Short mmCIF file of N, CA, C and O in Angstrom, two decimals:
data_model
loop_
_atom_site.label_atom_id
_atom_site.label_comp_id
_atom_site.label_asym_id
_atom_site.label_seq_id
_atom_site.Cartn_x
_atom_site.Cartn_y
_atom_site.Cartn_z
N MET L 196 22.53 30.62 -55.82
CA MET L 196 23.78 30.42 -55.15
C MET L 196 24.86 31.34 -55.72
O MET L 196 25.75 31.75 -54.98
N VAL L 197 24.73 31.66 -57.00
CA VAL L 197 25.68 32.60 -57.61
C VAL L 197 25.53 33.97 -56.95
O VAL L 197 26.53 34.62 -56.61
N THR L 198 24.30 34.40 -56.76
CA THR L 198 24.06 35.68 -56.10
C THR L 198 24.67 35.68 -54.71
O THR L 198 25.29 36.65 -54.29
N ALA L 199 24.49 34.59 -53.98
CA ALA L 199 25.03 34.48 -52.62
C ALA L 199 26.55 34.62 -52.62
O ALA L 199 27.11 35.34 -51.78
N THR L 200 27.21 33.94 -53.55
CA THR L 200 28.67 34.01 -53.58
C THR L 200 29.16 35.40 -53.98
O THR L 200 30.14 35.89 -53.44
N LEU L 201 28.46 36.02 -54.91
CA LEU L 201 28.84 37.38 -55.31
C LEU L 201 28.60 38.38 -54.18
O LEU L 201 29.41 39.28 -53.95
N LEU L 202 27.48 38.21 -53.46
CA LEU L 202 27.22 39.07 -52.30
C LEU L 202 28.28 38.85 -51.22
O LEU L 202 28.72 39.80 -50.56
N GLY L 203 28.70 37.60 -51.04
CA GLY L 203 29.76 37.32 -50.08
C GLY L 203 31.06 37.99 -50.45
O GLY L 203 31.73 38.61 -49.61
N ALA L 204 31.44 37.90 -51.72
CA ALA L 204 32.67 38.56 -52.19
C ALA L 204 32.57 40.08 -52.03
O ALA L 204 33.51 40.73 -51.57
N MET L 205 31.41 40.62 -52.39
CA MET L 205 31.21 42.06 -52.25
C MET L 205 31.28 42.47 -50.78
O MET L 205 31.81 43.53 -50.45
N THR L 206 30.78 41.61 -49.89
CA THR L 206 30.81 41.92 -48.47
C THR L 206 32.24 42.04 -47.98
O THR L 206 32.57 42.94 -47.19
N ILE L 207 33.10 41.15 -48.42
CA ILE L 207 34.51 41.21 -48.02
C ILE L 207 35.14 42.51 -48.51
O ILE L 207 35.85 43.19 -47.77
N ALA L 208 34.86 42.88 -49.75
CA ALA L 208 35.42 44.11 -50.31
C ALA L 208 34.91 45.34 -49.56
O ALA L 208 35.69 46.22 -49.19
N VAL L 209 33.61 45.39 -49.33
CA VAL L 209 33.02 46.53 -48.62
C VAL L 209 33.53 46.56 -47.18
O VAL L 209 33.84 47.64 -46.64
N GLY L 210 33.63 45.40 -46.55
CA GLY L 210 34.13 45.33 -45.18
C GLY L 210 35.57 45.79 -45.07
O GLY L 210 35.95 46.50 -44.13
N ALA L 211 36.40 45.40 -46.02
CA ALA L 211 37.80 45.85 -46.03
C ALA L 211 37.89 47.35 -46.21
O ALA L 211 38.68 48.03 -45.54
N PHE L 212 37.07 47.88 -47.10
CA PHE L 212 37.01 49.33 -47.29
C PHE L 212 36.63 50.01 -45.98
O PHE L 212 37.24 51.00 -45.56
N GLY L 213 35.61 49.48 -45.30
CA GLY L 213 35.17 50.05 -44.04
C GLY L 213 36.22 49.98 -42.96
O GLY L 213 36.41 50.92 -42.19
N ALA L 214 36.92 48.86 -42.90
CA ALA L 214 37.92 48.66 -41.85
C ALA L 214 39.20 49.45 -42.09
O ALA L 214 39.83 49.91 -41.14
N HIS L 215 39.57 49.63 -43.35
CA HIS L 215 40.87 50.25 -43.64
C HIS L 215 40.77 51.63 -44.30
O HIS L 215 41.66 52.45 -44.12
N GLY L 216 39.72 51.85 -45.06
CA GLY L 216 39.65 53.09 -45.82
C GLY L 216 38.87 54.22 -45.18
O GLY L 216 39.01 55.37 -45.58
N LEU L 217 38.05 53.90 -44.20
CA LEU L 217 37.17 54.93 -43.64
C LEU L 217 37.75 55.69 -42.45
O LEU L 217 37.31 56.79 -42.17
N LYS L 218 38.72 55.10 -41.75
CA LYS L 218 39.15 55.70 -40.49
C LYS L 218 39.70 57.12 -40.63
O LYS L 218 39.66 57.87 -39.67
N ASN L 219 40.15 57.49 -41.81
CA ASN L 219 40.66 58.85 -42.02
C ASN L 219 39.57 59.83 -42.45
O ASN L 219 39.84 61.02 -42.57
N PHE L 220 38.35 59.32 -42.68
CA PHE L 220 37.30 60.17 -43.22
C PHE L 220 36.09 60.35 -42.31
O PHE L 220 35.42 61.38 -42.37
N VAL L 221 35.78 59.35 -41.53
CA VAL L 221 34.59 59.41 -40.66
C VAL L 221 34.97 58.97 -39.25
O VAL L 221 36.00 58.33 -39.05
N GLY L 222 34.11 59.28 -38.31
CA GLY L 222 34.35 58.93 -36.92
C GLY L 222 34.08 57.47 -36.61
O GLY L 222 33.56 56.72 -37.43
N SER L 223 34.40 57.10 -35.39
CA SER L 223 34.25 55.70 -34.97
C SER L 223 32.79 55.26 -34.93
O SER L 223 32.48 54.09 -35.19
N ASP L 224 31.88 56.19 -34.63
CA ASP L 224 30.45 55.84 -34.65
C ASP L 224 30.00 55.46 -36.06
O ASP L 224 29.26 54.50 -36.24
N ALA L 225 30.45 56.22 -37.05
CA ALA L 225 30.09 55.92 -38.44
C ALA L 225 30.68 54.59 -38.88
O ALA L 225 30.03 53.82 -39.60
N ILE L 226 31.90 54.30 -38.44
CA ILE L 226 32.53 53.03 -38.79
C ILE L 226 31.76 51.87 -38.16
O ILE L 226 31.51 50.84 -38.81
N ALA L 227 31.34 52.03 -36.91
CA ALA L 227 30.56 50.98 -36.25
C ALA L 227 29.23 50.76 -36.97
O ALA L 227 28.78 49.62 -37.15
N THR L 228 28.61 51.84 -37.41
CA THR L 228 27.36 51.74 -38.17
C THR L 228 27.61 51.01 -39.49
O THR L 228 26.84 50.11 -39.87
N PHE L 229 28.67 51.37 -40.17
CA PHE L 229 29.05 50.74 -41.43
C PHE L 229 29.25 49.24 -41.23
O PHE L 229 28.77 48.42 -42.03
N GLU L 230 29.93 48.87 -40.14
CA GLU L 230 30.19 47.46 -39.85
C GLU L 230 28.90 46.68 -39.61
O GLU L 230 28.83 45.49 -39.91
N THR L 231 27.88 47.33 -39.07
CA THR L 231 26.59 46.68 -38.90
C THR L 231 26.02 46.27 -40.25
O THR L 231 25.52 45.16 -40.43
N GLY L 232 26.09 47.18 -41.22
CA GLY L 232 25.63 46.85 -42.57
C GLY L 232 26.39 45.69 -43.17
O GLY L 232 25.80 44.80 -43.79
N VAL L 233 27.71 45.67 -42.97
CA VAL L 233 28.55 44.60 -43.49
C VAL L 233 28.17 43.26 -42.84
O VAL L 233 28.00 42.25 -43.53
N ARG L 234 27.99 43.28 -41.54
CA ARG L 234 27.67 42.06 -40.80
C ARG L 234 26.34 41.46 -41.29
O ARG L 234 26.26 40.26 -41.58
N TYR L 235 25.33 42.29 -41.41
CA TYR L 235 24.02 41.78 -41.84
C TYR L 235 24.06 41.33 -43.30
O TYR L 235 23.38 40.36 -43.66
N GLN L 236 24.84 42.00 -44.13
CA GLN L 236 24.96 41.55 -45.51
C GLN L 236 25.60 40.16 -45.56
O GLN L 236 25.12 39.28 -46.28
N MET L 237 26.64 39.94 -44.77
CA MET L 237 27.29 38.63 -44.78
C MET L 237 26.39 37.55 -44.21
O MET L 237 26.32 36.43 -44.76
N TYR L 238 25.68 37.85 -43.12
CA TYR L 238 24.76 36.85 -42.57
C TYR L 238 23.79 36.37 -43.64
O TYR L 238 23.51 35.18 -43.77
N HIS L 239 23.27 37.32 -44.41
CA HIS L 239 22.24 36.96 -45.38
C HIS L 239 22.83 36.37 -46.65
O HIS L 239 22.17 35.57 -47.33
N ALA L 240 24.06 36.71 -47.00
CA ALA L 240 24.73 36.03 -48.11
C ALA L 240 24.94 34.56 -47.77
O ALA L 240 24.68 33.67 -48.60
N ILE L 241 25.36 34.28 -46.54
CA ILE L 241 25.54 32.90 -46.10
C ILE L 241 24.20 32.17 -46.08
O ILE L 241 24.09 31.02 -46.51
N ALA L 242 23.17 32.84 -45.58
CA ALA L 242 21.83 32.23 -45.54
C ALA L 242 21.36 31.90 -46.96
O ALA L 242 20.77 30.83 -47.19
N LEU L 243 21.62 32.79 -47.92
CA LEU L 243 21.23 32.51 -49.30
C LEU L 243 21.99 31.31 -49.86
O LEU L 243 21.43 30.52 -50.63
N LEU L 244 23.24 31.17 -49.49
CA LEU L 244 24.02 30.03 -49.94
C LEU L 244 23.43 28.73 -49.38
O LEU L 244 23.24 27.75 -50.10
N ILE L 245 23.09 28.75 -48.09
CA ILE L 245 22.45 27.58 -47.47
C ILE L 245 21.12 27.29 -48.15
O ILE L 245 20.80 26.13 -48.44
N LEU L 246 20.36 28.33 -48.42
CA LEU L 246 19.07 28.16 -49.08
C LEU L 246 19.23 27.50 -50.45
O LEU L 246 18.42 26.68 -50.85
N GLY L 247 20.30 27.86 -51.15
CA GLY L 247 20.55 27.26 -52.45
C GLY L 247 20.78 25.76 -52.39
O GLY L 247 20.43 25.03 -53.31
N PHE L 248 21.35 25.30 -51.29
CA PHE L 248 21.58 23.86 -51.11
C PHE L 248 20.37 23.15 -50.51
O PHE L 248 20.34 21.93 -50.49
N ALA L 249 19.41 23.90 -50.01
CA ALA L 249 18.25 23.32 -49.32
C ALA L 249 17.18 22.93 -50.33
O ALA L 249 16.10 23.53 -50.40
N THR L 250 17.45 21.90 -51.10
CA THR L 250 16.53 21.51 -52.17
C THR L 250 15.22 20.95 -51.66
O THR L 250 14.25 20.89 -52.41
N GLN L 251 15.17 20.54 -50.38
CA GLN L 251 13.91 20.06 -49.82
C GLN L 251 12.94 21.20 -49.54
O GLN L 251 11.75 20.97 -49.36
N VAL L 252 13.44 22.42 -49.51
CA VAL L 252 12.58 23.59 -49.32
C VAL L 252 11.86 23.85 -50.65
O VAL L 252 12.49 23.88 -51.71
N PRO L 253 10.54 24.02 -50.62
CA PRO L 253 9.79 24.25 -51.85
C PRO L 253 10.35 25.42 -52.68
O PRO L 253 10.81 26.42 -52.12
N ALA L 254 10.29 25.26 -53.99
CA ALA L 254 10.84 26.27 -54.89
C ALA L 254 10.20 27.64 -54.67
O ALA L 254 10.90 28.66 -54.70
N ALA L 255 8.91 27.69 -54.43
CA ALA L 255 8.24 28.98 -54.21
C ALA L 255 8.78 29.66 -52.96
O ALA L 255 9.01 30.88 -52.95
N THR L 256 9.04 28.89 -51.93
CA THR L 256 9.62 29.45 -50.70
C THR L 256 11.01 30.00 -50.98
O THR L 256 11.34 31.12 -50.58
N ARG L 257 11.82 29.23 -51.68
CA ARG L 257 13.18 29.68 -51.98
C ARG L 257 13.17 30.97 -52.81
O ARG L 257 13.97 31.87 -52.56
N LYS L 258 12.25 31.08 -53.75
CA LYS L 258 12.16 32.30 -54.57
C LYS L 258 11.78 33.50 -53.71
O LYS L 258 12.36 34.58 -53.85
N TRP L 259 10.79 33.33 -52.83
CA TRP L 259 10.36 34.45 -51.99
C TRP L 259 11.44 34.85 -50.99
O TRP L 259 11.69 36.04 -50.78
N VAL L 260 12.08 33.87 -50.39
CA VAL L 260 13.15 34.18 -49.44
C VAL L 260 14.28 34.89 -50.16
O VAL L 260 14.82 35.89 -49.65
N PHE L 261 14.64 34.43 -51.34
CA PHE L 261 15.68 35.09 -52.14
C PHE L 261 15.33 36.56 -52.37
O PHE L 261 16.14 37.45 -52.14
N ARG L 262 14.11 36.81 -52.80
CA ARG L 262 13.68 38.19 -53.07
C ARG L 262 13.72 39.04 -51.81
O ARG L 262 14.23 40.17 -51.82
N PHE L 263 13.16 38.51 -50.73
CA PHE L 263 13.16 39.27 -49.47
C PHE L 263 14.59 39.58 -49.02
O PHE L 263 14.88 40.70 -48.60
N PHE L 264 15.47 38.60 -49.08
CA PHE L 264 16.84 38.80 -48.62
C PHE L 264 17.61 39.77 -49.52
O PHE L 264 18.29 40.66 -49.02
N VAL L 265 17.51 39.61 -50.82
CA VAL L 265 18.27 40.50 -51.71
C VAL L 265 17.79 41.94 -51.59
O VAL L 265 18.60 42.86 -51.42
N PHE L 266 16.48 42.15 -51.64
CA PHE L 266 15.98 43.52 -51.50
C PHE L 266 16.23 44.05 -50.10
O PHE L 266 16.52 45.24 -49.91
N GLY L 267 16.17 43.17 -49.11
CA GLY L 267 16.47 43.58 -47.74
C GLY L 267 17.92 44.00 -47.59
O GLY L 267 18.21 45.01 -46.94
N ILE L 268 18.84 43.26 -48.20
CA ILE L 268 20.26 43.63 -48.16
C ILE L 268 20.47 44.99 -48.81
O ILE L 268 21.15 45.86 -48.27
N VAL L 269 19.88 45.16 -49.99
CA VAL L 269 20.06 46.44 -50.70
C VAL L 269 19.54 47.61 -49.86
O VAL L 269 20.22 48.62 -49.70
N LEU L 270 18.34 47.45 -49.31
CA LEU L 270 17.75 48.55 -48.55
C LEU L 270 18.38 48.72 -47.17
O LEU L 270 18.69 49.84 -46.76
N PHE L 271 18.57 47.62 -46.45
CA PHE L 271 19.11 47.72 -45.10
C PHE L 271 20.60 48.07 -45.13
O PHE L 271 21.01 49.15 -44.68
N SER L 272 21.42 47.19 -45.68
CA SER L 272 22.86 47.43 -45.69
C SER L 272 23.22 48.63 -46.57
O SER L 272 24.04 49.45 -46.19
N GLY L 273 22.58 48.71 -47.74
CA GLY L 273 22.88 49.84 -48.64
C GLY L 273 22.61 51.18 -48.00
O GLY L 273 23.43 52.11 -48.09
N SER L 274 21.48 51.31 -47.33
CA SER L 274 21.17 52.59 -46.68
C SER L 274 22.11 52.85 -45.51
O SER L 274 22.54 54.00 -45.29
N ILE L 275 22.48 51.81 -44.79
CA ILE L 275 23.43 51.99 -43.68
C ILE L 275 24.78 52.46 -44.21
O ILE L 275 25.41 53.35 -43.64
N TYR L 276 25.24 51.87 -45.31
CA TYR L 276 26.52 52.30 -45.88
C TYR L 276 26.49 53.79 -46.22
O TYR L 276 27.41 54.54 -45.89
N LEU L 277 25.44 54.20 -46.90
CA LEU L 277 25.35 55.61 -47.30
C LEU L 277 25.17 56.54 -46.10
O LEU L 277 25.78 57.61 -46.06
N LEU L 278 24.37 56.13 -45.13
CA LEU L 278 24.18 56.96 -43.94
C LEU L 278 25.49 57.09 -43.15
O LEU L 278 25.80 58.16 -42.61
N ALA L 279 26.27 56.02 -43.09
CA ALA L 279 27.55 56.07 -42.39
C ALA L 279 28.54 56.99 -43.11
O ALA L 279 29.41 57.59 -42.48
N LEU L 280 28.39 57.12 -44.41
CA LEU L 280 29.29 57.95 -45.22
C LEU L 280 28.77 59.37 -45.45
O LEU L 280 29.41 60.14 -46.15
N GLN L 281 27.64 59.72 -44.85
CA GLN L 281 27.01 61.00 -45.16
C GLN L 281 27.92 62.21 -44.90
O GLN L 281 27.79 63.22 -45.57
N ALA L 282 28.86 62.10 -43.98
CA ALA L 282 29.76 63.22 -43.69
C ALA L 282 30.70 63.52 -44.86
O ALA L 282 31.18 64.65 -44.98
N VAL L 283 30.94 62.54 -45.71
CA VAL L 283 31.88 62.75 -46.82
C VAL L 283 31.20 62.75 -48.18
O VAL L 283 31.87 62.98 -49.19
N LEU L 284 29.91 62.51 -48.21
CA LEU L 284 29.21 62.52 -49.50
C LEU L 284 28.85 63.95 -49.89
O LEU L 284 28.52 64.77 -49.04
N PRO L 285 28.87 64.24 -51.19
CA PRO L 285 28.56 65.60 -51.65
C PRO L 285 27.06 65.89 -51.74
O PRO L 285 26.66 66.92 -52.25
N PHE L 286 26.24 64.99 -51.25
CA PHE L 286 24.79 65.16 -51.30
C PHE L 286 24.20 64.61 -50.01
O PHE L 286 24.82 63.81 -49.31
N SER L 287 22.99 65.01 -49.71
CA SER L 287 22.33 64.57 -48.48
C SER L 287 21.70 63.20 -48.67
O SER L 287 21.07 62.93 -49.69
N VAL L 288 21.88 62.37 -47.67
CA VAL L 288 21.25 61.04 -47.70
C VAL L 288 20.30 60.87 -46.51
O VAL L 288 19.90 59.76 -46.19
N SER L 289 19.93 61.98 -45.90
CA SER L 289 19.07 61.90 -44.72
C SER L 289 17.71 61.26 -45.04
O SER L 289 17.09 60.68 -44.15
N PHE L 290 17.29 61.33 -46.30
CA PHE L 290 16.02 60.71 -46.70
C PHE L 290 16.06 59.19 -46.55
O PHE L 290 15.02 58.53 -46.54
N LEU L 291 17.25 58.62 -46.38
CA LEU L 291 17.38 57.16 -46.27
C LEU L 291 17.06 56.63 -44.88
O LEU L 291 16.94 55.41 -44.71
N GLY L 292 16.92 57.49 -43.90
CA GLY L 292 16.63 57.05 -42.54
C GLY L 292 15.49 56.04 -42.47
O GLY L 292 15.64 54.98 -41.86
N PRO L 293 14.35 56.31 -43.10
CA PRO L 293 13.24 55.35 -43.05
C PRO L 293 13.46 54.10 -43.91
O PRO L 293 12.73 53.11 -43.77
N VAL L 294 14.42 54.13 -44.80
CA VAL L 294 14.67 52.98 -45.68
C VAL L 294 15.30 51.82 -44.91
O VAL L 294 14.99 50.65 -45.17
N THR L 295 16.15 52.14 -43.95
CA THR L 295 16.85 51.10 -43.19
C THR L 295 15.87 50.15 -42.50
O THR L 295 15.98 48.93 -42.66
N PRO L 296 14.88 50.66 -41.74
CA PRO L 296 13.94 49.72 -41.12
C PRO L 296 13.10 48.94 -42.13
O PRO L 296 12.73 47.79 -41.87
N LEU L 297 12.82 49.54 -43.27
CA LEU L 297 12.09 48.82 -44.31
C LEU L 297 12.92 47.63 -44.80
O LEU L 297 12.41 46.52 -44.97
N GLY L 298 14.21 47.86 -44.99
CA GLY L 298 15.10 46.76 -45.37
C GLY L 298 15.16 45.70 -44.30
O GLY L 298 15.14 44.50 -44.60
N GLY L 299 15.20 46.12 -43.04
CA GLY L 299 15.18 45.16 -41.94
C GLY L 299 13.91 44.35 -41.92
O GLY L 299 13.92 43.14 -41.66
N LEU L 300 12.81 45.00 -42.22
CA LEU L 300 11.52 44.30 -42.28
C LEU L 300 11.52 43.26 -43.39
O LEU L 300 10.97 42.16 -43.23
N LEU L 301 12.14 43.57 -44.51
CA LEU L 301 12.25 42.59 -45.60
C LEU L 301 13.11 41.40 -45.18
O LEU L 301 12.77 40.25 -45.49
N LEU L 302 14.19 41.66 -44.46
CA LEU L 302 15.03 40.56 -43.98
C LEU L 302 14.25 39.67 -43.01
O LEU L 302 14.30 38.44 -43.11
N ILE L 303 13.55 40.29 -42.09
CA ILE L 303 12.72 39.53 -41.14
C ILE L 303 11.66 38.73 -41.90
O ILE L 303 11.42 37.55 -41.60
N SER L 304 11.05 39.36 -42.90
CA SER L 304 10.02 38.67 -43.70
C SER L 304 10.59 37.45 -44.40
O SER L 304 9.93 36.42 -44.53
N GLY L 305 11.83 37.56 -44.86
CA GLY L 305 12.49 36.42 -45.50
C GLY L 305 12.64 35.24 -44.55
O GLY L 305 12.37 34.09 -44.91
N TRP L 306 13.04 35.54 -43.32
CA TRP L 306 13.19 34.47 -42.32
C TRP L 306 11.84 33.85 -41.98
O TRP L 306 11.72 32.63 -41.84
N ILE L 307 10.82 34.68 -41.86
CA ILE L 307 9.48 34.17 -41.55
C ILE L 307 8.95 33.34 -42.71
O ILE L 307 8.36 32.27 -42.51
N ARG L 308 9.18 33.80 -43.93
CA ARG L 308 8.72 33.05 -45.10
C ARG L 308 9.44 31.71 -45.19
O ARG L 308 8.84 30.69 -45.55
N TRP L 309 10.71 31.69 -44.85
CA TRP L 309 11.48 30.45 -44.86
C TRP L 309 10.92 29.49 -43.82
O TRP L 309 10.71 28.31 -44.09
N ALA L 310 10.64 29.98 -42.63
CA ALA L 310 10.05 29.15 -41.57
C ALA L 310 8.71 28.60 -42.02
O ALA L 310 8.43 27.40 -41.83
N TYR L 311 7.87 29.44 -42.61
CA TYR L 311 6.57 28.99 -43.10
C TYR L 311 6.76 27.88 -44.14
O TYR L 311 6.07 26.86 -44.12
N GLY L 312 7.68 28.08 -45.06
CA GLY L 312 7.94 27.07 -46.08
C GLY L 312 8.39 25.75 -45.49
O GLY L 312 7.98 24.68 -45.94
N LEU L 313 9.22 25.82 -44.44
CA LEU L 313 9.65 24.59 -43.78
C LEU L 313 8.51 23.90 -43.06
O LEU L 313 8.40 22.68 -43.06
N LEU L 314 7.64 24.70 -42.44
CA LEU L 314 6.51 24.13 -41.71
C LEU L 314 5.48 23.47 -42.61
O LEU L 314 4.73 22.60 -42.17
N THR L 315 5.44 23.89 -43.86
CA THR L 315 4.42 23.36 -44.77
C THR L 315 4.94 22.24 -45.67
O THR L 315 4.21 21.79 -46.56
N ILE L 316 6.18 21.81 -45.45
CA ILE L 316 6.70 20.68 -46.24
C ILE L 316 5.92 19.42 -45.88
O ILE L 316 5.76 19.09 -44.72
N LYS L 317 5.44 18.78 -46.89
CA LYS L 317 4.69 17.53 -46.70
C LYS L 317 5.68 16.38 -46.57
O LYS L 317 6.55 16.20 -47.43
N SER L 318 5.59 15.63 -45.50
CA SER L 318 6.48 14.49 -45.35
C SER L 318 5.96 13.34 -46.22
O SER L 318 4.77 13.10 -46.32
N GLY L 319 6.90 12.69 -46.87
CA GLY L 319 6.52 11.67 -47.84
C GLY L 319 6.49 10.36 -47.23
O GLY L 319 6.03 9.37 -47.48
#
């Protein structure tokens, strides 16, 4: 839950930077791309917070979902942030193109793992 709250706070900071600090440096397409990364990061920060309160979900499921979501955020949102900023970065980030879908796949895997964990809960 600590990770979720820190990711949420970071999302607000990154989102504010994107909304207010980027308009003088990159085009509207890059800003829209950046906002996609922010949106998905916040969705998954909130999901992690909910997961932290979901004590009926098996611990192994919560650990795997946590890993999938955190690594998915880093790869998906992180690569989107850098790709959106590529016009102003002093180095090429074109190699990150394939990283974004990998991050998305991790996020999807987290949701599927969570569903599997819920389906396998034994009713008492």
